[in-house]
């Protein structure tokens, strides 16, 4: 049995599914001719470690405790008596 003996599926005239649209998108052309795609890719690669460091710093236990005390001061209504 040869490869030419089997009937191949016909390519869709319009790609209806998102995966088919991604496969048919001319990625090579846009990478070569559109700056936005290249710059967006480079920016994500460069900025990701910075965002990870900020996330780790912001979610430390000491920082959580500090913000919990700040938020506890806000948990009142204007009709509550004044706390000393």
mmCIF file of the C-alpha atoms, coordinates in Angstrom:
data_MODEL
# 
_entry.id   MODEL 
# 
loop_
_atom_site.group_PDB 
_atom_site.id 
_atom_site.type_symbol 
_atom_site.label_atom_id 
_atom_site.label_alt_id 
_atom_site.label_comp_id 
_atom_site.label_asym_id 
_atom_site.label_entity_id 
_atom_site.label_seq_id 
_atom_site.pdbx_PDB_ins_code 
_atom_site.Cartn_x 
_atom_site.Cartn_y 
_atom_site.Cartn_z 
_atom_site.occupancy 
_atom_site.B_iso_or_equiv 
_atom_site.pdbx_formal_charge 
_atom_site.auth_seq_id 
_atom_site.auth_comp_id 
_atom_site.auth_asym_id 
_atom_site.auth_atom_id 
_atom_site.pdbx_PDB_model_num 
ATOM 1  C CA . UNK A 1 1  ? 0.000   0.000  0.000  1.00 0.00 ? 1  UNK A CA 1 
ATOM 2  C CA . UNK A 1 2  ? 1.462   3.311  -1.079 1.00 0.00 ? 2  UNK A CA 1 
ATOM 3  C CA . UNK A 1 3  ? 0.835   6.724  0.374  1.00 0.00 ? 3  UNK A CA 1 
ATOM 4  C CA . UNK A 1 4  ? -0.756  7.785  -2.903 1.00 0.00 ? 4  UNK A CA 1 
ATOM 5  C CA . UNK A 1 5  ? -3.293  4.962  -2.643 1.00 0.00 ? 5  UNK A CA 1 
ATOM 6  C CA . UNK A 1 6  ? -4.906  6.382  0.486  1.00 0.00 ? 6  UNK A CA 1 
ATOM 7  C CA . UNK A 1 7  ? -7.358  9.209  0.128  1.00 0.00 ? 7  UNK A CA 1 
ATOM 8  C CA . UNK A 1 8  ? -6.292  12.278 2.084  1.00 0.00 ? 8  UNK A CA 1 
ATOM 9  C CA . UNK A 1 9  ? -8.803  14.530 3.785  1.00 0.00 ? 9  UNK A CA 1 
ATOM 10 C CA . UNK A 1 10 ? -9.676  17.641 1.842  1.00 0.00 ? 10 UNK A CA 1 
ATOM 11 C CA . UNK A 1 11 ? -8.580  20.894 3.415  1.00 0.00 ? 11 UNK A CA 1 
ATOM 12 C CA . UNK A 1 12 ? -11.438 23.021 4.727  1.00 0.00 ? 12 UNK A CA 1 
ATOM 13 C CA . UNK A 1 13 ? -12.341 26.063 2.667  1.00 0.00 ? 13 UNK A CA 1 
ATOM 14 C CA . UNK A 1 14 ? -12.855 28.087 5.813  1.00 0.00 ? 14 UNK A CA 1 
ATOM 15 C CA . UNK A 1 15 ? -11.302 27.069 9.131  1.00 0.00 ? 15 UNK A CA 1 
ATOM 16 C CA . UNK A 1 16 ? -14.192 27.067 11.607 1.00 0.00 ? 16 UNK A CA 1 
ATOM 17 C CA . UNK A 1 17 ? -12.413 25.929 14.750 1.00 0.00 ? 17 UNK A CA 1 
ATOM 18 C CA . UNK A 1 18 ? -9.886  28.017 16.637 1.00 0.00 ? 18 UNK A CA 1 
ATOM 19 C CA . UNK A 1 19 ? -7.182  25.375 16.290 1.00 0.00 ? 19 UNK A CA 1 
ATOM 20 C CA . UNK A 1 20 ? -7.708  25.267 12.519 1.00 0.00 ? 20 UNK A CA 1 
ATOM 21 C CA . UNK A 1 21 ? -7.465  29.068 12.379 1.00 0.00 ? 21 UNK A CA 1 
ATOM 22 C CA . UNK A 1 22 ? -4.199  28.993 14.334 1.00 0.00 ? 22 UNK A CA 1 
ATOM 23 C CA . UNK A 1 23 ? -2.785  26.341 12.018 1.00 0.00 ? 23 UNK A CA 1 
ATOM 24 C CA . UNK A 1 24 ? -3.732  28.294 8.887  1.00 0.00 ? 24 UNK A CA 1 
ATOM 25 C CA . UNK A 1 25 ? -2.427  31.638 10.194 1.00 0.00 ? 25 UNK A CA 1 
ATOM 26 C CA . UNK A 1 26 ? 0.669   32.831 8.278  1.00 0.00 ? 26 UNK A CA 1 
ATOM 27 C CA . UNK A 1 27 ? 3.019   32.962 11.287 1.00 0.00 ? 27 UNK A CA 1 
ATOM 28 C CA . UNK A 1 28 ? 6.243   33.147 9.262  1.00 0.00 ? 28 UNK A CA 1 
ATOM 29 C CA . UNK A 1 29 ? 5.005   36.101 7.212  1.00 0.00 ? 29 UNK A CA 1 
ATOM 30 C CA . UNK A 1 30 ? 3.852   38.048 10.262 1.00 0.00 ? 30 UNK A CA 1 
ATOM 31 C CA . UNK A 1 31 ? 7.082   37.327 12.163 1.00 0.00 ? 31 UNK A CA 1 
ATOM 32 C CA . UNK A 1 32 ? 9.099   38.673 9.234  1.00 0.00 ? 32 UNK A CA 1 
ATOM 33 C CA . UNK A 1 33 ? 6.928   41.701 8.415  1.00 0.00 ? 33 UNK A CA 1 
ATOM 34 C CA . UNK A 1 34 ? 5.094   42.763 11.572 1.00 0.00 ? 34 UNK A CA 1 
ATOM 35 C CA . UNK A 1 35 ? 7.096   44.342 14.368 1.00 0.00 ? 35 UNK A CA 1 
ATOM 36 C CA . UNK A 1 36 ? 4.287   43.998 16.879 1.00 0.00 ? 36 UNK A CA 1 
ATOM 37 C CA . UNK A 1 37 ? 4.436   40.195 17.032 1.00 0.00 ? 37 UNK A CA 1 
ATOM 38 C CA . UNK A 1 38 ? 8.216   40.171 17.482 1.00 0.00 ? 38 UNK A CA 1 
ATOM 39 C CA . UNK A 1 39 ? 8.237   42.969 20.065 1.00 0.00 ? 39 UNK A CA 1 
ATOM 40 C CA . UNK A 1 40 ? 5.363   41.396 21.996 1.00 0.00 ? 40 UNK A CA 1 
ATOM 41 C CA . UNK A 1 41 ? 7.206   38.074 22.133 1.00 0.00 ? 41 UNK A CA 1 
ATOM 42 C CA . UNK A 1 42 ? 10.441  39.710 23.273 1.00 0.00 ? 42 UNK A CA 1 
ATOM 43 C CA . UNK A 1 43 ? 8.625   41.828 25.863 1.00 0.00 ? 43 UNK A CA 1 
ATOM 44 C CA . UNK A 1 44 ? 6.895   38.792 27.372 1.00 0.00 ? 44 UNK A CA 1 
ATOM 45 C CA . UNK A 1 45 ? 10.198  36.915 27.582 1.00 0.00 ? 45 UNK A CA 1 
ATOM 46 C CA . UNK A 1 46 ? 12.008  39.864 29.181 1.00 0.00 ? 46 UNK A CA 1 
ATOM 47 C CA . UNK A 1 47 ? 9.206   40.936 31.555 1.00 0.00 ? 47 UNK A CA 1 
ATOM 48 C CA . UNK A 1 48 ? 8.200   37.506 32.868 1.00 0.00 ? 48 UNK A CA 1 
ATOM 49 C CA . UNK A 1 49 ? 11.084  37.165 35.377 1.00 0.00 ? 49 UNK A CA 1 
ATOM 50 C CA . UNK A 1 50 ? 10.368  40.676 36.674 1.00 0.00 ? 50 UNK A CA 1 
ATOM 51 C CA . UNK A 1 51 ? 6.710   39.818 37.259 1.00 0.00 ? 51 UNK A CA 1 
ATOM 52 C CA . UNK A 1 52 ? 7.675   36.577 39.012 1.00 0.00 ? 52 UNK A CA 1 
ATOM 53 C CA . UNK A 1 53 ? 9.996   38.483 41.386 1.00 0.00 ? 53 UNK A CA 1 
ATOM 54 C CA . UNK A 1 54 ? 7.278   41.063 42.145 1.00 0.00 ? 54 UNK A CA 1 
ATOM 55 C CA . UNK A 1 55 ? 4.775   38.264 42.783 1.00 0.00 ? 55 UNK A CA 1 
ATOM 56 C CA . UNK A 1 56 ? 7.141   36.473 45.175 1.00 0.00 ? 56 UNK A CA 1 
ATOM 57 C CA . UNK A 1 57 ? 7.910   39.706 47.040 1.00 0.00 ? 57 UNK A CA 1 
ATOM 58 C CA . UNK A 1 58 ? 4.262   40.745 47.330 1.00 0.00 ? 58 UNK A CA 1 
ATOM 59 C CA . UNK A 1 59 ? 3.080   37.366 48.635 1.00 0.00 ? 59 UNK A CA 1 
ATOM 60 C CA . UNK A 1 60 ? 5.534   36.932 51.513 1.00 0.00 ? 60 UNK A CA 1 
ATOM 61 C CA . UNK A 1 61 ? 3.966   36.178 54.929 1.00 0.00 ? 61 UNK A CA 1 
ATOM 62 C CA . UNK A 1 62 ? 5.214   39.446 56.442 1.00 0.00 ? 62 UNK A CA 1 
ATOM 63 C CA . UNK A 1 63 ? 3.614   41.453 53.673 1.00 0.00 ? 63 UNK A CA 1 
ATOM 64 C CA . UNK A 1 64 ? 0.329   39.548 54.098 1.00 0.00 ? 64 UNK A CA 1 
ATOM 65 C CA . UNK A 1 65 ? 0.296   40.333 57.820 1.00 0.00 ? 65 UNK A CA 1 
ATOM 66 C CA . UNK A 1 66 ? 0.961   44.019 57.173 1.00 0.00 ? 66 UNK A CA 1 
ATOM 67 C CA . UNK A 1 67 ? -1.858  44.290 54.646 1.00 0.00 ? 67 UNK A CA 1 
ATOM 68 C CA . UNK A 1 68 ? -4.257  42.364 56.894 1.00 0.00 ? 68 UNK A CA 1 
ATOM 69 C CA . UNK A 1 69 ? -3.730  44.956 59.637 1.00 0.00 ? 69 UNK A CA 1 
ATOM 70 C CA . UNK A 1 70 ? -4.262  47.778 57.137 1.00 0.00 ? 70 UNK A CA 1 
ATOM 71 C CA . UNK A 1 71 ? -7.462  46.166 55.848 1.00 0.00 ? 71 UNK A CA 1 
ATOM 72 C CA . UNK A 1 72 ? -8.723  45.502 59.388 1.00 0.00 ? 72 UNK A CA 1 
ATOM 73 C CA . UNK A 1 73 ? -8.818  49.255 59.998 1.00 0.00 ? 73 UNK A CA 1 
ATOM 74 C CA . UNK A 1 74 ? -11.176 49.657 57.041 1.00 0.00 ? 74 UNK A CA 1 
ATOM 75 C CA . UNK A 1 75 ? -13.707 47.064 58.252 1.00 0.00 ? 75 UNK A CA 1 
ATOM 76 C CA . UNK A 1 76 ? -16.254 49.392 59.798 1.00 0.00 ? 76 UNK A CA 1 
ATOM 77 C CA . UNK A 1 77 ? -19.340 51.297 58.795 1.00 0.00 ? 77 UNK A CA 1 
ATOM 78 C CA . UNK A 1 78 ? -19.870 54.991 59.378 1.00 0.00 ? 78 UNK A CA 1 
ATOM 79 C CA . UNK A 1 79 ? -22.545 54.173 61.957 1.00 0.00 ? 79 UNK A CA 1 
ATOM 80 C CA . UNK A 1 80 ? -20.140 52.268 64.252 1.00 0.00 ? 80 UNK A CA 1 
ATOM 81 C CA . UNK A 1 81 ? -18.856 54.006 67.374 1.00 0.00 ? 81 UNK A CA 1 
ATOM 82 C CA . UNK A 1 82 ? -15.359 55.440 67.134 1.00 0.00 ? 82 UNK A CA 1 
ATOM 83 C CA . UNK A 1 83 ? -12.602 53.044 68.223 1.00 0.00 ? 83 UNK A CA 1 
ATOM 84 C CA . UNK A 1 84 ? -9.812  54.524 70.327 1.00 0.00 ? 84 UNK A CA 1 
# 
